[in-house]
XYZ file of C-alpha atoms in Angstrom:
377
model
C 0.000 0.000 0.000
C 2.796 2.609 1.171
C 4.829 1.804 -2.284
C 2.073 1.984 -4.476
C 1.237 5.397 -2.908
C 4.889 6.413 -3.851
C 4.212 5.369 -7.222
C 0.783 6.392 -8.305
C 0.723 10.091 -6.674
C 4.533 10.735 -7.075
C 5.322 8.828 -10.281
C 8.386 8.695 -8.699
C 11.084 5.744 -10.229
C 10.451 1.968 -9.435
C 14.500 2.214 -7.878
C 13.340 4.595 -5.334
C 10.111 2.204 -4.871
C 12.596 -0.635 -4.524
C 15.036 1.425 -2.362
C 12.284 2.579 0.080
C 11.292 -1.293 0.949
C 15.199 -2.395 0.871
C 16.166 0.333 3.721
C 13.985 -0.080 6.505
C 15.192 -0.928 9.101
C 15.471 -4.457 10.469
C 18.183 -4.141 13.310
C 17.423 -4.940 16.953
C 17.519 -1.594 18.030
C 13.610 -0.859 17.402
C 11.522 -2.344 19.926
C 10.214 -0.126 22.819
C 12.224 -1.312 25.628
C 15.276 -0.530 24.381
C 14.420 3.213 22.977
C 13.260 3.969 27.009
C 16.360 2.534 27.738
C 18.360 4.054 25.519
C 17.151 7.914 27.122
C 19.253 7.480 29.951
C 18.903 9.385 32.950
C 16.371 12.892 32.294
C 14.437 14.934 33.479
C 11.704 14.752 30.940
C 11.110 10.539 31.019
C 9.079 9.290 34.262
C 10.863 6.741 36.534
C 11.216 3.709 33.402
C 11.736 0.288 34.381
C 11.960 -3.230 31.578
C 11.204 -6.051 32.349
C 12.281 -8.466 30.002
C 13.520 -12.055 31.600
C 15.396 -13.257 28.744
C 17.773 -10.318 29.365
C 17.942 -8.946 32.472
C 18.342 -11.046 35.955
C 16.708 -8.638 38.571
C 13.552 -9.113 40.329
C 10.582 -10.666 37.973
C 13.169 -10.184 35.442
C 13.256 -6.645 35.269
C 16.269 -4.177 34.347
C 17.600 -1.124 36.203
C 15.901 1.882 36.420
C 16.388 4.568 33.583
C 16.448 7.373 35.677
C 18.325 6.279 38.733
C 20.990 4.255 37.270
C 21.966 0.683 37.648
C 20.452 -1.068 40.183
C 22.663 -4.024 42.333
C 21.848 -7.186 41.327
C 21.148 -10.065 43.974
C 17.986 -11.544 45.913
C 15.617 -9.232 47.088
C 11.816 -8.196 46.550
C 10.735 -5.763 43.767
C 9.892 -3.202 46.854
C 13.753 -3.687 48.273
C 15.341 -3.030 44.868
C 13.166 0.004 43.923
C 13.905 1.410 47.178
C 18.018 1.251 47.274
C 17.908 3.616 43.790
C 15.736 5.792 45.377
C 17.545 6.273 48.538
C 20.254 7.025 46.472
C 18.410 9.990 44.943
C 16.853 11.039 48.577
C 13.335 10.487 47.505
C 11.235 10.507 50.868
C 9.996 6.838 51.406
C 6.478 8.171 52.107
C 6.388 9.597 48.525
C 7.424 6.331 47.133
C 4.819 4.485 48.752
C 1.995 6.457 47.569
C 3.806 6.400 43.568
C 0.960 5.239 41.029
C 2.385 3.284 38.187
C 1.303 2.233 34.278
C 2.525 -1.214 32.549
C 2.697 -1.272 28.977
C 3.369 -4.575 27.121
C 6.522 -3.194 24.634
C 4.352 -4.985 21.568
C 1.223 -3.512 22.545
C -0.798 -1.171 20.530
C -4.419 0.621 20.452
C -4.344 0.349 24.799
C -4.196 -3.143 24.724
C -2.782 -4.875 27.869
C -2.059 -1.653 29.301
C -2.633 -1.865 33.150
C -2.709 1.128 36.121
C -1.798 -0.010 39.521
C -2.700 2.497 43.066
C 0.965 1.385 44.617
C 4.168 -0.914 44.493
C 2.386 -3.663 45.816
C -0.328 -4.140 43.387
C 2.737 -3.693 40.833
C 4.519 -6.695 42.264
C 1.415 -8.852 42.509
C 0.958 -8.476 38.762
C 4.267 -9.275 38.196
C 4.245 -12.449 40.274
C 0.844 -13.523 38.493
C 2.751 -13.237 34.803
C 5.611 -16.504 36.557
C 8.147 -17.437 33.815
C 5.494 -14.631 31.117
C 8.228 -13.979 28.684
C 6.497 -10.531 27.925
C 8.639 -7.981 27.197
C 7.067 -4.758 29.250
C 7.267 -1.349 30.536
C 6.805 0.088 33.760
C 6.893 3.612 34.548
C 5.807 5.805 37.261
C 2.094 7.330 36.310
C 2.449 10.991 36.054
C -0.418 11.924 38.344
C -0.860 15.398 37.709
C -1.694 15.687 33.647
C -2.101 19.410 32.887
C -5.537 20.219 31.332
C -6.726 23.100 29.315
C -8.760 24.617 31.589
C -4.948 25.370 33.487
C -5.047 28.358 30.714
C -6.156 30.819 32.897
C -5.650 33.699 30.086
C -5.265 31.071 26.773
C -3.794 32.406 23.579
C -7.301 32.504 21.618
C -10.159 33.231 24.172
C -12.515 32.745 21.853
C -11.462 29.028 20.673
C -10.187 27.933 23.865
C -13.995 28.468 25.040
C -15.533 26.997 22.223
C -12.907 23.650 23.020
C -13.714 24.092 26.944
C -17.244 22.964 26.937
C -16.239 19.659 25.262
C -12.521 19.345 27.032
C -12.666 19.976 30.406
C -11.257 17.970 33.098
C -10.229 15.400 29.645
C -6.685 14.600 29.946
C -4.671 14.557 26.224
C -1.319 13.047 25.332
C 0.359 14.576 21.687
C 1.866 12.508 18.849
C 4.278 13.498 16.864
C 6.510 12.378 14.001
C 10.420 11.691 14.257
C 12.339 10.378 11.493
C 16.038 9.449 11.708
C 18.223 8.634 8.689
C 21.146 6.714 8.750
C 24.491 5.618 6.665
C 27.468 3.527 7.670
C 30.757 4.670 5.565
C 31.275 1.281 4.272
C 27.734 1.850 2.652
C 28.708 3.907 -0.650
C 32.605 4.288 0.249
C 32.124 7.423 2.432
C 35.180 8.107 4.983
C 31.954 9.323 7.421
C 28.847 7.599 8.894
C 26.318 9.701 9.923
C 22.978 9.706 11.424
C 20.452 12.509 10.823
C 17.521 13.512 12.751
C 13.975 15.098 11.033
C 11.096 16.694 13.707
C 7.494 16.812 11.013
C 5.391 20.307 12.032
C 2.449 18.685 12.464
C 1.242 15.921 15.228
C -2.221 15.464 16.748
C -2.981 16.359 20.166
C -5.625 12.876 21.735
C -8.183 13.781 24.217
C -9.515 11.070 26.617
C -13.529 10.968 26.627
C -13.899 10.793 30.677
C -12.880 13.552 33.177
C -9.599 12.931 34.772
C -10.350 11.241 38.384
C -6.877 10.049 39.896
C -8.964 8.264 42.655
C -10.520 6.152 40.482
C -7.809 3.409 38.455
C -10.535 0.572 37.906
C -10.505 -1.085 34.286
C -13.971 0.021 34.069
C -12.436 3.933 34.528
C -9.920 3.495 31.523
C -11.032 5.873 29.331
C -9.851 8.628 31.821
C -6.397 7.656 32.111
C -5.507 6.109 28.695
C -5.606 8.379 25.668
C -5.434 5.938 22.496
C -7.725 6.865 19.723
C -8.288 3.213 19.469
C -9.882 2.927 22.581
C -11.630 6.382 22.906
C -13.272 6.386 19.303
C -15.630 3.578 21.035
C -17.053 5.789 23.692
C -20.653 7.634 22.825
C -19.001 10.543 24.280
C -16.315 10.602 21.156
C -16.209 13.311 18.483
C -13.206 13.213 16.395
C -13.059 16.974 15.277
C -13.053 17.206 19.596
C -11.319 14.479 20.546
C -8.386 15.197 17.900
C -7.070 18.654 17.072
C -3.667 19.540 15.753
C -0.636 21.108 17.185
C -1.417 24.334 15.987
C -4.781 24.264 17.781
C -3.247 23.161 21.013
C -1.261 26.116 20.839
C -4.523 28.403 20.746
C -5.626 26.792 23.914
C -2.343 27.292 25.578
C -1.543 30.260 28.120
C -0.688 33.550 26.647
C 2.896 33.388 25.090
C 3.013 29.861 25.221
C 4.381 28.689 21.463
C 5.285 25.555 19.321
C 8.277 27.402 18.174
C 9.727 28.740 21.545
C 8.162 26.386 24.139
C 7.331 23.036 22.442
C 10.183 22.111 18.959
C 13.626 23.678 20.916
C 12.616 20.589 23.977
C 12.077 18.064 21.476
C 14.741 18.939 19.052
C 17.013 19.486 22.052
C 16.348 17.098 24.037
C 14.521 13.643 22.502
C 15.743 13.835 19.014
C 19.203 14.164 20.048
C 18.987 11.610 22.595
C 17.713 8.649 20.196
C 20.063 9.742 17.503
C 22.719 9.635 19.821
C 21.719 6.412 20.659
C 21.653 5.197 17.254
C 25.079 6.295 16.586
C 26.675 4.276 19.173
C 25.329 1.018 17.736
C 26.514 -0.816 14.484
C 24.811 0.127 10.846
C 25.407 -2.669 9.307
C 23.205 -1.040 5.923
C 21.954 2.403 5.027
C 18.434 2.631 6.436
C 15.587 4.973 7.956
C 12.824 4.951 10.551
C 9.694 6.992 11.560
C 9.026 7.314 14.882
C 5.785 8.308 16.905
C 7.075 9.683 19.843
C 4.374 10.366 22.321
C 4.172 13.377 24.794
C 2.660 14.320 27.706
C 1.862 17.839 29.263
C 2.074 18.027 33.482
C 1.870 20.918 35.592
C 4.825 22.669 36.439
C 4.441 23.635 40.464
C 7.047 26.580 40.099
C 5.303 28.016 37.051
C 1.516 27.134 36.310
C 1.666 28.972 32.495
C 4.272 26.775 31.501
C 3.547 23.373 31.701
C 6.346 20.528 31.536
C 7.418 18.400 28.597
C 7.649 14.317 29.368
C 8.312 11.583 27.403
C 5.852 8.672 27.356
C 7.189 6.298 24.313
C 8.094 5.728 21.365
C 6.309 3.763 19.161
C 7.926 1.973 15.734
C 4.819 1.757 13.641
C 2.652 4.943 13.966
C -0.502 5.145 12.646
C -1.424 8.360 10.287
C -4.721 7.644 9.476
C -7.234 10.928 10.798
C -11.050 10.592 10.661
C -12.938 12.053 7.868
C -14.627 14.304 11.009
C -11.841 16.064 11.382
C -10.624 19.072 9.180
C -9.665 18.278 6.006
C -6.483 20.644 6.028
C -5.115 18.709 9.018
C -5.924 15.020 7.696
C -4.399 16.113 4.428
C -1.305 17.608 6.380
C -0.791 14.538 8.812
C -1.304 12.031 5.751
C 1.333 13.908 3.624
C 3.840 12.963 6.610
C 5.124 9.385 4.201
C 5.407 12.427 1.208
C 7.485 14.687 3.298
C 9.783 10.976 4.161
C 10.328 10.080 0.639
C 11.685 13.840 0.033
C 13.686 13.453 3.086
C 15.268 10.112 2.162
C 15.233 10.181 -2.020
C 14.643 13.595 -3.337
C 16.692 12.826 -5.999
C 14.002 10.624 -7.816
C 11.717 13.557 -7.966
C 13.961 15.921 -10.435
C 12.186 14.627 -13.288
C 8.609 13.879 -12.109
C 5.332 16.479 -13.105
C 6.063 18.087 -9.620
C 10.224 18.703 -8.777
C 11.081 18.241 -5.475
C 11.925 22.000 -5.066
C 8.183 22.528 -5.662
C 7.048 20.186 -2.826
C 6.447 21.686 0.398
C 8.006 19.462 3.454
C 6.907 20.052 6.788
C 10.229 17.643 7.887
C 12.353 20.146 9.623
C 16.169 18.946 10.200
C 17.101 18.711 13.686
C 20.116 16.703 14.270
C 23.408 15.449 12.525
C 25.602 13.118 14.014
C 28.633 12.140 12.363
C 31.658 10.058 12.634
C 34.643 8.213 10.763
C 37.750 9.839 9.316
C-alpha cells in the first residue's frame, strides 16, 4: 500500500520504490524497551523500568531503572530493589509508597494490555501472576498530575479555547508526533563518514480522553480517563473526532498567553529527545543504510514553580505509527498529517523527484532537520 502510494501520486522511479522497501530498518535496536532505555537518565522521562527475563536477571526479570541508574543485582523483593535507587536519589519513602504506576506490554498497541496499579504492591502482585510470562514490558511511574486546558487561565485565543472548553474539560490529552532518523554507515557507498540525521514533522495530533480525569478512580472500568489511544476512545458515545483530535497548531490556541510551538514546544524536542535517540543510534553498528519513523508520544504536566508553563515528558516511542485521521476532522489537518510518508520520501530520495510532473523543489516538506551526528575519518 505505502509503495504503491509512492508510485501512483509521485510517479516517482520503481528504484526509489525498490530502495524505500530495501532500507527499513530491520536491526534490533527498534523495539520499545530498548528506545526507554536508551534515554538514559532525564528529566523529561518518568521513573522507566523493563522487564524483560530473557535479558535482564533482577527481580521478575526486570532491568535497572532509567532514571536512577543501575540497580545491584542479587535476591531481594521488587519493593527492596526500587527502594536502594531511590535512597540514592533522597526520595522521601512516604512519597514512594503512595507512587501510582502504568505497565505497557513493549508490543502492545491501540491500549491493549495496558494496566494502572494504586501502589508498588499491586505492581509486584501483577508481576508475580505473569511466573516465567516472557512478555517484554514497561513500567513507569504514572504521572499523576496531567495538565488540562482549563490550566489556561488567560489562553492564547479566548474565543477558541472556550468553544474547546465545553467539550474538554477535566479530559486529559497526550500529543503525537513524528520523528524520522536517517542513517548511513561509511562502508555503505565508500564514504570516509557515517552519519545519522535527525527530522522533527510540524504537524502531530494532540488525543483527548472521553472521561474527566479522576486520579482516585484506576478501575478497568475507569480506563477511558487515564488512557488516551484513539483506538480505545473512538468507542465511547461521548467521542467526536473533530473534539477528541485537534492539531498542534490548535493546542497552541488553547495554551496560556505566550506559550508557542516554536519557543516552548520544537527547541525541547529537538534538544532534548531527538538528540537523545540519535545519539543512541550512533553508538550502535549500521550494518546497511536505512531509515525509521518514529511516533514519539508526549505528555503535558503541571509545572508547580510556574503554572503557564507546563512541563514536557516523554511517554514512548512507538515503531509503527498510525497516520490515518477521521474524515470528522478538518480536512487541512488530515491532508497535512497524511502527507507525513510524502514529506519521508523527500527526506530520504529527493533525488528521484527531479524529473517527475512536480520537482522536489516545488514540494512543500513540513520535515524540519534537527540533528546530525557524524563520525569516521
Amino acid at each position: 500500500a505505502v509503495t504503491g502510494k509512492f508510485r501512483n501520486e509521485f510517479k516517482v522511479s520503481r528504484e526509489a520504490v525498490t530502495n524505500l522497501q530495501t532500507n527499513i530498518s530491520d536491526q534490533n535496536l527498534w523495539d520499545k524497551a530498548c528506545l526507554c532505555r536508551a534515554m538514559g537518565p532525564r528529566e523529561w522521562l518518568p521513573l522507566t523500568v523493563m522487564r524483560d527475563p530473557s535479558r535482564y536477571s533482577g527481580p521478575y526479570g526486570l532491568g535497572s531503572p532509567v532514571v536512577w541508574g543501575e540497580a545491584d543485582e542479587g535476591e531481594c523483593g521488587m519493593g527492596e530493589w526500587f527502594a536502594r535507587e531511590l535512597m540514592r536519589r533522597g526520595v522521601d519513602m512516604a512519597d514512594w509508597l503512595g507512587m501510582r504506576w502504568i505497565y505497557k506490554p513493549a508490543d502492545g498497541n491501540k491500549a491493549s494490555g495496558i494496566k494502572i496499579f494504586h501502589d508498588i504492591q499491586d505492581l509486584e502482585d501483577f508481576l508475580v501472576s505473569l511466573g516465567d510470562d516472557p512478555q517484554v514490558g514497561v513500567i513507569q511511574e504514572y504521572l499523576e498530575s496531567p495538565w488540562l486546558i482549563e490550566h489556561a487561565l488567560d489562553p492564547n485565543d479566548k474565543e477558541f479555547h472556550a468553544l474547546k472548553l465545553h467539550k474538554l474539560r477535566a479530559k486529559k490529552f497526550d500529543m503525537r508526533i513524528f520523528l524520522l532518523l536517517t542513517y548511513e554507515p561509511c562502508e555503505e557507498r565508500g564514504h570516509d563518514v557515517s552519519w545519522v540525521r535527525g527530522y522533527l514533522h510540524q504537524d502531530g495530533v494532540c488525543r483527548f480522553s472521553t472521561a474527566d480525569y479522576d486520579i482516585s478512580d484506576l478501575t478497568e472500568e475507569n480506563r477511558r480517563a487515564h488512557l488516551t489511544n484513539n483506538a480505545l476512545n473512538k468507542g465511547d458515545a461521548e467521542y467526536d473526532a473533530a473534539s477528541n483530535l485537534i492539531s498542534l497548531q490548535d493546542l497552541e490556541r488553547l495554551m496560556p498567553s505566550g506559550w508557542s510551538l516554536e519557543h516552548d514546544f520544537y527547541p525541547f524536542v529537538r534538544d532534548q529527545i531527538g538528540s537523545s535517540l540519535a545519539g543512541y543510534i550512533s553508538e550502535g553498528e549500521l550494518p546497511r543504510r536505512g531509515y525509521q519513523l518514529f511516533g514519539i508520544d508526549l505528555m503535558l504536566a503541571v509545572n508547580p514553580e510556574d503554572l503557564s508553563r507546563p512541563r514536557i515528558f516523554l511517554l514512548e516511542v512507538n515503531l509503527r505509527p498510525k497516520l490515518k485521521i477521521p474524515d470528522e476532522v478538518s480536512v487541512e489537518f488530515q491532508r497535512s498529517v497524511n502527507s507525513i510518508i510524502d514529506d519521508v520520501i523527500l527526506c530520504i530520495e529527493r533525488h528521484h523527484f527531479q524529473d517527475s510532473e512536480r520537482p522536489a523543489e516545488h514540494r512543500q516538506n513540513r520535515f524540519q532537520p534537527i540533528v546530525q551526528i557524524s563520525w569516521g575519518d
